[in-house]
mmCIF file of C-alpha atoms and ligand atoms in Angstrom:
data_model
loop_
_atom_site.group_PDB
_atom_site.id
_atom_site.type_symbol
_atom_site.label_atom_id
_atom_site.label_comp_id
_atom_site.label_asym_id
_atom_site.label_seq_id
_atom_site.Cartn_x
_atom_site.Cartn_y
_atom_site.Cartn_z
ATOM 1 C CA MET A 1 0.433 144.706 154.931
ATOM 2 C CA ARG A 2 1.474 144.351 159.138
ATOM 3 C CA LYS A 3 5.307 143.398 156.914
ATOM 4 C CA ILE A 4 4.514 145.732 155.391
ATOM 5 C CA VAL A 5 4.113 149.056 158.006
ATOM 6 C CA THR A 6 6.687 147.279 159.216
ATOM 7 C CA THR A 7 9.608 148.075 156.565
ATOM 8 C CA LEU A 8 7.791 151.136 156.696
ATOM 9 C CA LEU A 9 8.715 152.151 160.317
ATOM 10 C CA LEU A 10 12.123 150.492 159.475
ATOM 11 C CA VAL A 11 12.585 153.123 156.938
ATOM 12 C CA LEU A 12 11.156 156.021 158.306
ATOM 13 C CA PHE A 13 13.725 154.983 161.632
ATOM 14 C CA THR A 14 16.363 154.490 159.735
ATOM 15 C CA LEU A 15 15.905 157.597 157.840
ATOM 16 C CA ASN A 16 15.704 159.409 161.263
ATOM 17 C CA ILE A 17 18.572 158.835 162.590
ATOM 18 C CA ASN A 18 20.630 158.978 159.484
ATOM 19 C CA ALA A 19 19.430 162.492 159.459
ATOM 20 C CA GLN A 20 19.917 162.537 163.829
ATOM 21 C CA ASN A 21 23.617 161.476 163.771
ATOM 22 C CA ARG A 22 24.610 164.484 160.423
ATOM 23 C CA LYS A 23 27.008 167.236 161.737
ATOM 24 C CA GLU A 24 25.466 170.436 161.363
ATOM 25 C CA PHE A 25 27.492 173.316 159.699
ATOM 26 C CA PHE A 26 24.236 175.809 158.361
ATOM 27 C CA LYS A 27 20.944 175.616 160.004
ATOM 28 C CA SER A 28 19.488 174.777 156.125
ATOM 29 C CA PRO A 29 16.417 176.813 154.280
ATOM 30 C CA ASN A 30 13.099 175.213 155.419
ATOM 31 C CA GLY A 31 13.098 171.940 153.211
ATOM 32 C CA MET A 32 16.894 171.738 152.105
ATOM 33 C CA PHE A 33 19.823 169.982 153.401
ATOM 34 C CA LEU A 34 23.030 171.153 153.084
ATOM 35 C CA ILE A 35 25.194 167.580 152.467
ATOM 36 C CA SER A 36 28.983 168.466 153.145
ATOM 37 C CA SER A 37 31.188 166.776 150.671
ATOM 38 C CA ASP A 38 34.663 166.296 149.774
ATOM 39 C CA LEU A 39 33.827 163.864 146.603
ATOM 40 C CA HIS A 40 38.296 165.018 145.874
ATOM 41 C CA ILE A 41 40.276 162.080 146.911
ATOM 42 C CA HIS A 42 43.122 159.238 146.544
ATOM 43 C CA SER A 43 44.104 156.126 148.115
ATOM 44 C CA VAL A 44 46.540 153.675 147.719
ATOM 45 C CA PHE A 45 44.577 152.875 144.494
ATOM 46 C CA SER A 46 46.265 155.794 142.738
ATOM 47 C CA ASP A 47 48.966 157.513 144.396
ATOM 48 C CA GLY A 48 47.203 158.370 147.045
ATOM 49 C CA GLU A 49 49.192 157.910 150.329
ATOM 50 C CA VAL A 50 46.489 154.950 152.674
ATOM 51 C CA TRP A 51 44.481 152.449 152.959
ATOM 52 C CA PRO A 52 41.019 153.866 151.391
ATOM 53 C CA SER A 53 39.770 152.366 154.780
ATOM 54 C CA ILE A 54 40.989 156.132 156.769
ATOM 55 C CA ARG A 55 39.003 157.993 154.069
ATOM 56 C CA ILE A 56 36.341 156.422 155.685
ATOM 57 C CA LYS A 57 37.068 156.793 159.006
ATOM 58 C CA GLU A 58 38.920 160.964 158.876
ATOM 59 C CA ALA A 59 35.112 162.180 157.245
ATOM 60 C CA ARG A 60 33.375 160.480 160.595
ATOM 61 C CA ARG A 61 35.173 162.972 162.536
ATOM 62 C CA ASP A 62 34.653 166.032 159.349
ATOM 63 C CA GLY A 63 30.897 165.192 159.526
ATOM 64 C CA LEU A 64 30.877 164.744 156.472
ATOM 65 C CA ASP A 65 28.432 162.812 153.869
ATOM 66 C CA LEU A 66 29.890 162.450 151.780
ATOM 67 C CA ILE A 67 33.091 160.692 149.780
ATOM 68 C CA SER A 68 34.165 159.504 147.106
ATOM 69 C CA LEU A 69 37.690 157.890 145.801
ATOM 70 C CA THR A 70 38.222 159.517 142.792
ATOM 71 C CA GLU A 71 41.713 157.563 141.673
ATOM 72 C CA HIS A 72 43.820 158.420 138.971
ATOM 73 C CA LEU A 73 43.006 156.064 136.153
ATOM 74 C CA GLU A 74 46.334 156.967 134.440
ATOM 75 C CA TYR A 75 48.807 157.269 138.012
ATOM 76 C CA LEU A 76 49.199 154.005 140.748
ATOM 77 C CA SER A 77 51.858 154.611 141.961
ATOM 78 C CA TYR A 78 52.515 151.087 143.538
ATOM 79 C CA LYS A 79 51.457 148.969 140.172
ATOM 80 C CA ASN A 80 54.867 147.074 141.536
ATOM 81 C CA ASP A 81 53.229 146.318 144.756
ATOM 82 C CA MET A 82 49.902 145.917 144.718
ATOM 83 C CA ASN A 83 48.674 144.409 141.765
ATOM 84 C CA ILE A 84 45.234 146.424 141.089
ATOM 85 C CA THR A 85 42.470 144.606 139.096
ATOM 86 C CA ASP A 86 39.200 146.985 139.482
ATOM 87 C CA ARG A 87 38.913 150.165 139.492
ATOM 88 C CA ASN A 88 36.630 150.682 141.331
ATOM 89 C CA ARG A 89 38.204 148.010 144.548
ATOM 90 C CA SER A 90 38.556 151.646 146.313
ATOM 91 C CA PHE A 91 34.779 152.802 146.311
ATOM 92 C CA GLU A 92 33.711 148.945 146.653
ATOM 93 C CA ILE A 93 35.901 148.983 150.340
ATOM 94 C CA SER A 94 35.710 152.720 151.719
ATOM 95 C CA ASN A 95 31.240 151.665 150.449
ATOM 96 C CA SER A 96 31.506 148.727 152.751
ATOM 97 C CA MET A 97 32.566 149.744 155.693
ATOM 98 C CA LEU A 98 29.649 151.126 156.023
ATOM 99 C CA LYS A 99 27.415 151.069 159.264
ATOM 100 C CA GLU A 100 22.957 151.353 157.976
ATOM 101 C CA GLU A 101 22.666 153.938 160.842
ATOM 102 C CA GLU A 102 25.303 156.110 159.359
ATOM 103 C CA ALA A 103 24.620 159.360 157.884
ATOM 104 C CA LEU A 104 28.187 159.054 155.712
ATOM 105 C CA MET A 105 27.373 157.786 152.415
ATOM 106 C CA VAL A 106 30.291 156.715 149.811
ATOM 107 C CA ILE A 107 29.675 157.569 146.281
ATOM 108 C CA ASN A 108 32.196 155.776 142.639
ATOM 109 C CA GLY A 109 34.057 158.354 140.650
ATOM 110 C CA THR A 110 37.389 158.552 138.857
ATOM 111 C CA GLU A 111 39.888 160.600 137.655
ATOM 112 C CA ILE A 112 40.517 161.248 134.607
ATOM 113 C CA THR A 113 44.434 162.005 134.161
ATOM 114 C CA LYS A 114 45.567 163.907 131.401
ATOM 115 C CA PRO A 115 48.656 166.117 130.186
ATOM 116 C CA MET A 116 46.892 170.210 129.647
ATOM 117 C CA PRO A 117 45.178 169.547 127.370
ATOM 118 C CA PRO A 118 42.957 168.964 128.972
ATOM 119 C CA GLY A 119 44.055 168.667 132.381
ATOM 120 C CA HIS A 120 42.305 166.543 135.098
ATOM 121 C CA PHE A 121 38.275 165.859 135.876
ATOM 122 C CA ASN A 122 37.106 163.875 138.071
ATOM 123 C CA ALA A 123 33.657 161.718 136.967
ATOM 124 C CA VAL A 124 31.982 161.471 140.008
ATOM 125 C CA PHE A 125 28.129 159.062 140.606
ATOM 126 C CA ILE A 126 30.474 156.208 137.812
ATOM 127 C CA LYS A 127 28.815 152.360 136.871
ATOM 128 C CA ASP A 128 32.454 151.617 136.174
ATOM 129 C CA ALA A 129 35.207 153.029 135.813
ATOM 130 C CA ASN A 130 36.887 149.869 134.201
ATOM 131 C CA LEU A 131 34.796 151.450 130.865
ATOM 132 C CA ILE A 132 36.617 154.960 131.165
ATOM 133 C CA ILE A 133 40.125 154.505 131.330
ATOM 134 C CA ASN A 134 40.898 155.373 127.333
ATOM 135 C CA PRO A 135 44.317 156.834 125.871
ATOM 136 C CA ASP A 136 42.208 159.593 124.595
ATOM 137 C CA GLY A 137 40.657 162.411 127.190
ATOM 138 C CA GLU A 138 37.964 163.241 125.142
ATOM 139 C CA LYS A 139 36.396 160.094 124.442
ATOM 140 C CA ALA A 140 37.171 158.889 128.416
ATOM 141 C CA ILE A 141 34.914 162.444 129.620
ATOM 142 C CA ILE A 142 32.344 160.996 126.708
ATOM 143 C CA GLU A 143 32.494 157.704 128.494
ATOM 144 C CA ALA A 144 32.355 158.859 132.545
ATOM 145 C CA ASN A 145 28.875 161.214 130.432
ATOM 146 C CA LYS A 146 27.066 157.731 129.510
ATOM 147 C CA GLN A 147 27.648 156.743 132.772
ATOM 148 C CA GLY A 148 25.222 159.248 134.457
ATOM 149 C CA ALA A 149 28.415 160.712 135.193
ATOM 150 C CA PHE A 150 28.646 164.378 137.373
ATOM 151 C CA VAL A 151 32.642 165.646 135.448
ATOM 152 C CA PHE A 152 33.775 168.406 136.851
ATOM 153 C CA TRP A 153 37.297 170.628 135.865
ATOM 154 C CA ASN A 154 39.349 169.859 138.540
ATOM 155 C CA HIS A 155 42.521 172.751 139.796
ATOM 156 C CA PRO A 156 42.400 175.890 136.590
ATOM 157 C CA ASN A 157 44.944 176.781 138.116
ATOM 158 C CA TRP A 158 47.510 174.596 139.052
ATOM 159 C CA VAL A 159 51.354 175.755 138.682
ATOM 160 C CA GLU A 160 52.172 172.648 136.742
ATOM 161 C CA ASN A 161 49.881 173.448 133.955
ATOM 162 C CA ARG A 162 49.369 176.946 134.310
ATOM 163 C CA ASP A 163 53.094 178.818 135.418
ATOM 164 C CA ASP A 164 50.920 181.996 135.953
ATOM 165 C CA ALA A 165 48.536 180.118 138.557
ATOM 166 C CA ILE A 166 45.666 181.961 136.310
ATOM 167 C CA ALA A 167 42.559 179.584 135.443
ATOM 168 C CA ARG A 168 41.875 179.633 131.535
ATOM 169 C CA PHE A 169 40.374 177.730 128.560
ATOM 170 C CA ASP A 170 41.947 176.229 125.935
ATOM 171 C CA LYS A 171 40.196 175.339 122.733
ATOM 172 C CA LEU A 172 39.450 171.557 123.565
ATOM 173 C CA HIS A 173 37.083 172.700 127.199
ATOM 174 C CA GLU A 174 35.478 174.396 125.258
ATOM 175 C CA ARG A 175 34.680 172.708 123.138
ATOM 176 C CA LEU A 176 33.738 169.901 126.243
ATOM 177 C CA LEU A 177 32.251 173.138 127.742
ATOM 178 C CA LYS A 178 29.777 173.133 123.957
ATOM 179 C CA LYS A 179 28.884 169.967 124.190
ATOM 180 C CA LYS A 180 27.633 169.595 127.900
ATOM 181 C CA LEU A 181 30.199 167.470 128.455
ATOM 182 C CA PHE A 182 31.617 168.899 131.852
ATOM 183 C CA HIS A 183 29.197 170.340 134.668
ATOM 184 C CA GLY A 184 31.043 171.865 137.362
ATOM 185 C CA ILE A 185 34.510 173.300 137.774
ATOM 186 C CA GLU A 186 37.127 173.913 141.431
ATOM 187 C CA VAL A 187 37.512 176.286 142.015
ATOM 188 C CA VAL A 188 38.704 175.161 145.656
ATOM 189 C CA ASN A 189 41.519 173.050 145.438
ATOM 190 C CA GLU A 190 43.065 171.476 148.625
ATOM 191 C CA HIS A 191 45.052 175.140 149.425
ATOM 192 C CA THR A 192 44.140 177.056 147.109
ATOM 193 C CA TYR A 193 41.617 179.195 146.340
ATOM 194 C CA SER A 194 40.762 180.368 142.256
ATOM 195 C CA GLU A 195 39.116 184.164 141.533
ATOM 196 C CA GLU A 196 39.741 182.973 137.820
ATOM 197 C CA ALA A 197 37.336 180.160 138.325
ATOM 198 C CA LEU A 198 35.063 182.193 140.492
ATOM 199 C CA ALA A 199 34.880 183.509 137.165
ATOM 200 C CA LEU A 200 34.464 181.441 134.573
ATOM 201 C CA ALA A 201 32.500 179.002 137.458
ATOM 202 C CA LEU A 202 29.543 182.059 136.951
ATOM 203 C CA GLU A 203 29.970 183.299 133.181
ATOM 204 C CA HIS A 204 29.387 179.931 131.930
ATOM 205 C CA ASN A 205 27.140 178.152 134.693
ATOM 206 C CA LEU A 206 29.736 175.833 136.057
ATOM 207 C CA THR A 207 28.740 174.091 139.211
ATOM 208 C CA ILE A 208 30.985 176.098 142.144
ATOM 209 C CA MET A 209 33.204 173.007 143.556
ATOM 210 C CA GLY A 210 35.675 173.228 146.351
ATOM 211 C CA THR A 211 37.597 169.622 147.348
ATOM 212 C CA SER A 212 40.585 168.953 149.580
ATOM 213 C CA ASP A 213 42.452 166.635 146.848
ATOM 214 C CA ILE A 214 44.304 164.832 149.986
ATOM 215 C CA HIS A 215 47.287 162.282 148.911
ATOM 216 C CA GLY A 216 47.961 161.702 152.804
ATOM 217 C CA LEU A 217 46.161 162.337 156.148
ATOM 218 C CA ILE A 218 43.540 165.605 155.778
ATOM 219 C CA ASP A 219 44.737 166.098 160.173
ATOM 220 C CA TRP A 220 48.514 166.742 158.562
ATOM 221 C CA THR A 221 47.597 168.959 155.159
ATOM 222 C CA PHE A 222 44.859 171.002 157.037
ATOM 223 C CA ASP A 223 45.862 171.614 160.396
ATOM 224 C CA LYS A 224 43.314 172.272 162.319
ATOM 225 C CA GLU A 225 45.654 174.480 165.297
ATOM 226 C CA LYS A 226 45.852 176.554 162.461
ATOM 227 C CA LYS A 227 41.952 176.883 161.863
ATOM 228 C CA HIS A 228 41.916 174.793 159.126
ATOM 229 C CA HIS A 229 40.401 172.231 157.250
ATOM 230 C CA ARG A 230 39.387 170.141 154.571
ATOM 231 C CA PRO A 231 37.782 172.681 151.929
ATOM 232 C CA ILE A 232 34.292 170.737 152.190
ATOM 233 C CA THR A 233 31.550 171.568 149.000
ATOM 234 C CA PHE A 234 27.857 172.171 150.522
ATOM 235 C CA ILE A 235 25.792 170.757 147.876
ATOM 236 C CA ILE A 236 21.204 171.976 148.717
ATOM 237 C CA SER A 237 19.763 169.682 147.773
ATOM 238 C CA LYS A 238 15.567 168.502 148.553
ATOM 239 C CA ASN A 239 16.773 164.436 150.312
ATOM 240 C CA ILE A 240 19.125 164.048 151.591
ATOM 241 C CA THR A 241 19.309 161.269 148.152
ATOM 242 C CA LYS A 242 22.097 160.094 145.666
ATOM 243 C CA LYS A 243 19.488 160.792 142.918
ATOM 244 C CA SER A 244 18.474 164.370 145.403
ATOM 245 C CA ILE A 245 22.470 164.854 146.046
ATOM 246 C CA ARG A 246 22.776 164.719 141.709
ATOM 247 C CA ASP A 247 20.147 166.059 140.708
ATOM 248 C CA ALA A 248 21.169 169.320 142.899
ATOM 249 C CA LEU A 249 24.687 169.131 141.951
ATOM 250 C CA PHE A 250 23.364 168.884 138.184
ATOM 251 C CA SER A 251 21.954 172.509 138.429
ATOM 252 C CA GLN A 252 25.101 174.436 140.769
ATOM 253 C CA LYS A 253 23.153 174.733 143.490
ATOM 254 C CA THR A 254 25.772 174.298 146.232
ATOM 255 C CA PHE A 255 28.797 176.696 147.381
ATOM 256 C CA VAL A 256 32.146 176.174 149.187
ATOM 257 C CA TRP A 257 33.475 176.557 152.828
ATOM 258 C CA HIS A 258 37.366 177.157 151.649
ATOM 259 C CA ARG A 259 39.281 178.725 155.230
ATOM 260 C CA ASP A 260 37.081 181.148 156.915
ATOM 261 C CA MET A 261 35.754 181.624 153.296
ATOM 262 C CA LEU A 262 32.505 181.040 152.043
ATOM 263 C CA ILE A 263 32.377 180.941 148.430
ATOM 264 C CA GLY A 264 29.905 180.637 146.068
ATOM 265 C CA LYS A 265 26.655 181.742 143.941
ATOM 266 C CA LYS A 266 24.788 184.809 145.728
ATOM 267 C CA GLU A 267 21.195 182.809 144.747
ATOM 268 C CA ASN A 268 22.573 180.515 146.935
ATOM 269 C CA LEU A 269 23.752 181.318 149.710
ATOM 270 C CA LEU A 270 21.561 184.433 150.137
ATOM 271 C CA PRO A 271 18.995 182.440 152.061
ATOM 272 C CA ILE A 272 21.031 180.416 154.118
ATOM 273 C CA ILE A 273 22.957 183.199 155.940
ATOM 274 C CA ASP A 274 19.240 185.299 156.010
ATOM 275 C CA LYS A 275 18.618 182.111 158.529
ATOM 276 C CA ASN A 276 22.330 181.393 159.721
ATOM 277 C CA LEU A 277 21.964 185.108 161.438
ATOM 278 C CA THR A 278 19.970 186.153 163.167
ATOM 279 C CA ILE A 279 19.574 189.510 164.568
ATOM 280 C CA THR A 280 16.875 190.525 167.986
ATOM 281 C CA SER A 281 16.318 192.842 170.126
ATOM 282 C CA ASN A 282 17.832 193.457 173.245
ATOM 283 C CA GLY A 283 15.172 196.785 174.706
ATOM 284 C CA TYR A 284 15.880 201.029 174.195
ATOM 285 C CA TYR A 285 17.761 202.913 177.510
ATOM 286 C CA LYS A 286 17.124 206.882 175.973
ATOM 287 C CA LYS A 287 17.442 206.897 172.901
ATOM 288 C CA ILE A 288 19.554 203.799 171.542
ATOM 289 C CA VAL A 289 19.046 199.999 171.801
ATOM 290 C CA THR A 290 21.287 196.942 171.825
ATOM 291 C CA ILE A 291 20.754 194.729 169.388
ATOM 292 C CA LYS A 292 21.853 191.018 169.530
ATOM 293 C CA LEU A 293 23.757 189.026 166.087
ATOM 294 C CA LYS A 294 23.839 185.563 166.206
ATOM 295 C CA ASN A 295 25.681 183.486 163.980
ATOM 296 C CA HIS A 296 23.780 180.115 164.100
ATOM 297 C CA SER A 297 27.444 178.490 161.253
ATOM 298 C CA VAL A 298 31.170 176.898 162.007
ATOM 299 C CA ILE A 299 32.356 180.723 160.120
ATOM 300 C CA PRO A 300 32.790 183.705 161.838
ATOM 301 C CA LEU A 301 30.731 186.264 160.167
ATOM 302 C CA LYS A 302 33.078 189.294 159.281
ATOM 303 C CA ILE A 303 30.428 192.218 159.587
ATOM 304 C CA LYS A 304 30.633 195.374 156.765
ATOM 305 C CA TYR A 305 27.331 197.308 158.767
ATOM 306 C CA THR A 306 26.358 199.767 155.124
ATOM 307 C CA GLY A 307 23.153 201.251 156.407
ATOM 308 C CA VAL A 308 22.609 205.103 158.217
ATOM 309 C CA TYR A 309 23.017 204.418 162.035
ATOM 310 C CA THR A 310 25.928 204.721 163.650
ATOM 311 C CA PHE A 311 26.965 202.903 166.190
ATOM 312 C CA HIS A 312 27.828 203.721 170.335
ATOM 313 C CA SER A 313 31.334 200.720 170.407
ATOM 314 C CA TYR A 314 32.048 199.519 167.101
ATOM 315 C CA GLY A 315 32.196 201.348 163.570
ATOM 316 C CA SER A 316 31.427 199.360 160.898
ATOM 317 C CA LEU A 317 32.775 196.776 161.059
ATOM 318 C CA LEU A 318 31.564 193.462 162.783
ATOM 319 C CA GLU A 319 33.257 189.571 163.788
ATOM 320 C CA VAL A 320 30.027 187.959 165.235
ATOM 321 C CA PRO A 321 32.199 184.216 165.704
ATOM 322 C CA ALA A 322 31.222 181.593 164.686
ATOM 323 C CA ASN A 323 28.588 179.665 166.480
ATOM 324 C CA GLY A 324 28.243 183.294 168.735
ATOM 325 C CA GLU A 325 26.597 186.281 169.097
ATOM 326 C CA LEU A 326 27.773 189.967 169.424
ATOM 327 C CA LEU A 327 25.792 193.013 171.491
ATOM 328 C CA VAL A 328 25.361 196.799 168.933
ATOM 329 C CA THR A 329 24.670 199.208 170.668
ATOM 330 C CA VAL A 330 22.495 201.019 168.105
ATOM 331 C CA LYS A 331 21.370 205.057 168.004
ATOM 332 C CA THR A 332 18.403 205.376 166.315
ATOM 333 C CA LYS A 333 18.265 209.383 167.529
ATOM 334 C CA GLU A 334 14.842 208.259 167.928
ATOM 335 C CA ILE A 335 12.699 205.729 169.258
ATOM 336 C CA LEU A 336 11.543 202.618 166.319
ATOM 337 C CA ASP A 337 9.828 200.116 166.156
ATOM 338 C CA SER A 338 12.354 197.796 163.072
ATOM 339 C CA ILE A 339 14.740 199.212 161.034
ATOM 340 C CA GLU A 340 16.566 197.623 157.910
ATOM 341 C CA MET A 341 20.132 196.621 158.809
ATOM 342 C CA PRO A 342 21.883 196.854 155.038
ATOM 343 C CA PHE A 343 25.153 194.525 155.934
ATOM 344 C CA GLU A 344 28.297 192.771 153.481
ATOM 345 C CA ILE A 345 28.945 189.935 154.913
ATOM 346 C CA LEU A 346 33.504 190.416 154.302
ATOM 347 C CA ASN A 347 34.132 186.485 154.265
ATOM 348 C CA ILE A 348 31.099 185.844 151.312
ATOM 349 C CA ILE A 349 31.731 185.786 148.480
ATOM 350 C CA VAL A 350 29.598 185.337 145.412
ATOM 351 C CA GLU A 351 31.635 187.342 142.582
ATOM 352 C CA PRO A 352 34.842 188.479 142.089
ATOM 353 C CA ASN A 353 35.708 191.124 144.203
ATOM 354 C CA LYS A 354 32.146 190.772 145.405
ATOM 355 C CA ASN A 355 30.368 190.167 148.856
ATOM 356 C CA LEU A 356 27.468 188.594 149.783
ATOM 357 C CA GLU A 357 24.704 192.294 151.235
ATOM 358 C CA ILE A 358 21.853 191.202 152.883
ATOM 359 C CA ILE A 359 18.949 193.091 154.192
ATOM 360 C CA LYS A 360 17.773 192.266 157.596
ATOM 361 C CA THR A 361 14.992 193.284 158.810
ATOM 362 C CA VAL A 362 14.971 194.074 162.806
ATOM 363 C CA LYS A 363 12.223 194.963 165.090
ATOM 364 C CA LEU A 364 13.079 196.552 168.200
HETATM 365 ZN ZN1 ZN B 1 44.162 166.604 139.909
HETATM 366 ZN ZN1 ZN B 2 43.487 164.743 141.781
#
């Protein structure tokens, strides 16, 4: 019994350390965890330029919770120099580097790499990459599904596959979709964002994904001096366990951080922005009231006020810096207890050409 209690305490303690070690990009709604992930990464085990250990170190530097090394099954750039017999090796090497106390997790994944159609598909949460190798893309995707994989269509806007960079389905994609053989779509890949892919995701209930698809070094590809960062998919999960994260991916509980934009379904983003934008009153002077807009997130919030009042020193466009605040004086014409403030958040995209709308009640 004592042993069980000690083990339980140890497990709780470890979980606690893991939770404490996590980087907070956004405040998460109560009872939810925002799992930061990059599920499309390459190493020298396909056509990437680095050993898998560098991917772990980069993920630690970026404060990620979850990555997957998704090596191409079909492209092995160094096959004359490296004898790759087991396609799970980059997963095994990276996974073995993890320490008990760290937050980072690695899942096994692969990239099924075919000409169009179907193009390139990532499968993550796979059991054995070797069994997925198949000259027929559809059969490879079926095998990944048999292993319980979460499967998503990579870079549907890639100019090498679509010379107009417009993401759209071919007959084969429609068939795969009908059979529920893929579950997500990349709306962001490396530096690109596809509004057409977002439209496809919303129309067909696909999970919205954003990934780095990194081949070189993260810091050379995404220049911190230009305030760039790798695209991160946040998975809204009930627990910090692989099972819960996988469930959340299948339930489309994601949003993507790309440059200073967030892209995702309204139902996913609204509670997060509600939590990360708080407004308090600094009190009235005469009949004008100063309010403090506080942004608890890593992105600046570019806001358009759409209500009836006017401000004393700004027009309707406001910007609350990342992890910062902005004081705004509102002319309410009379002294009020509270006001409703409707906003559009211009850098949060919930549909093609549509930004997140939110109404905040402010106690004055
Ligand atoms: Zn690819
Ligand atoms: Zn790739």
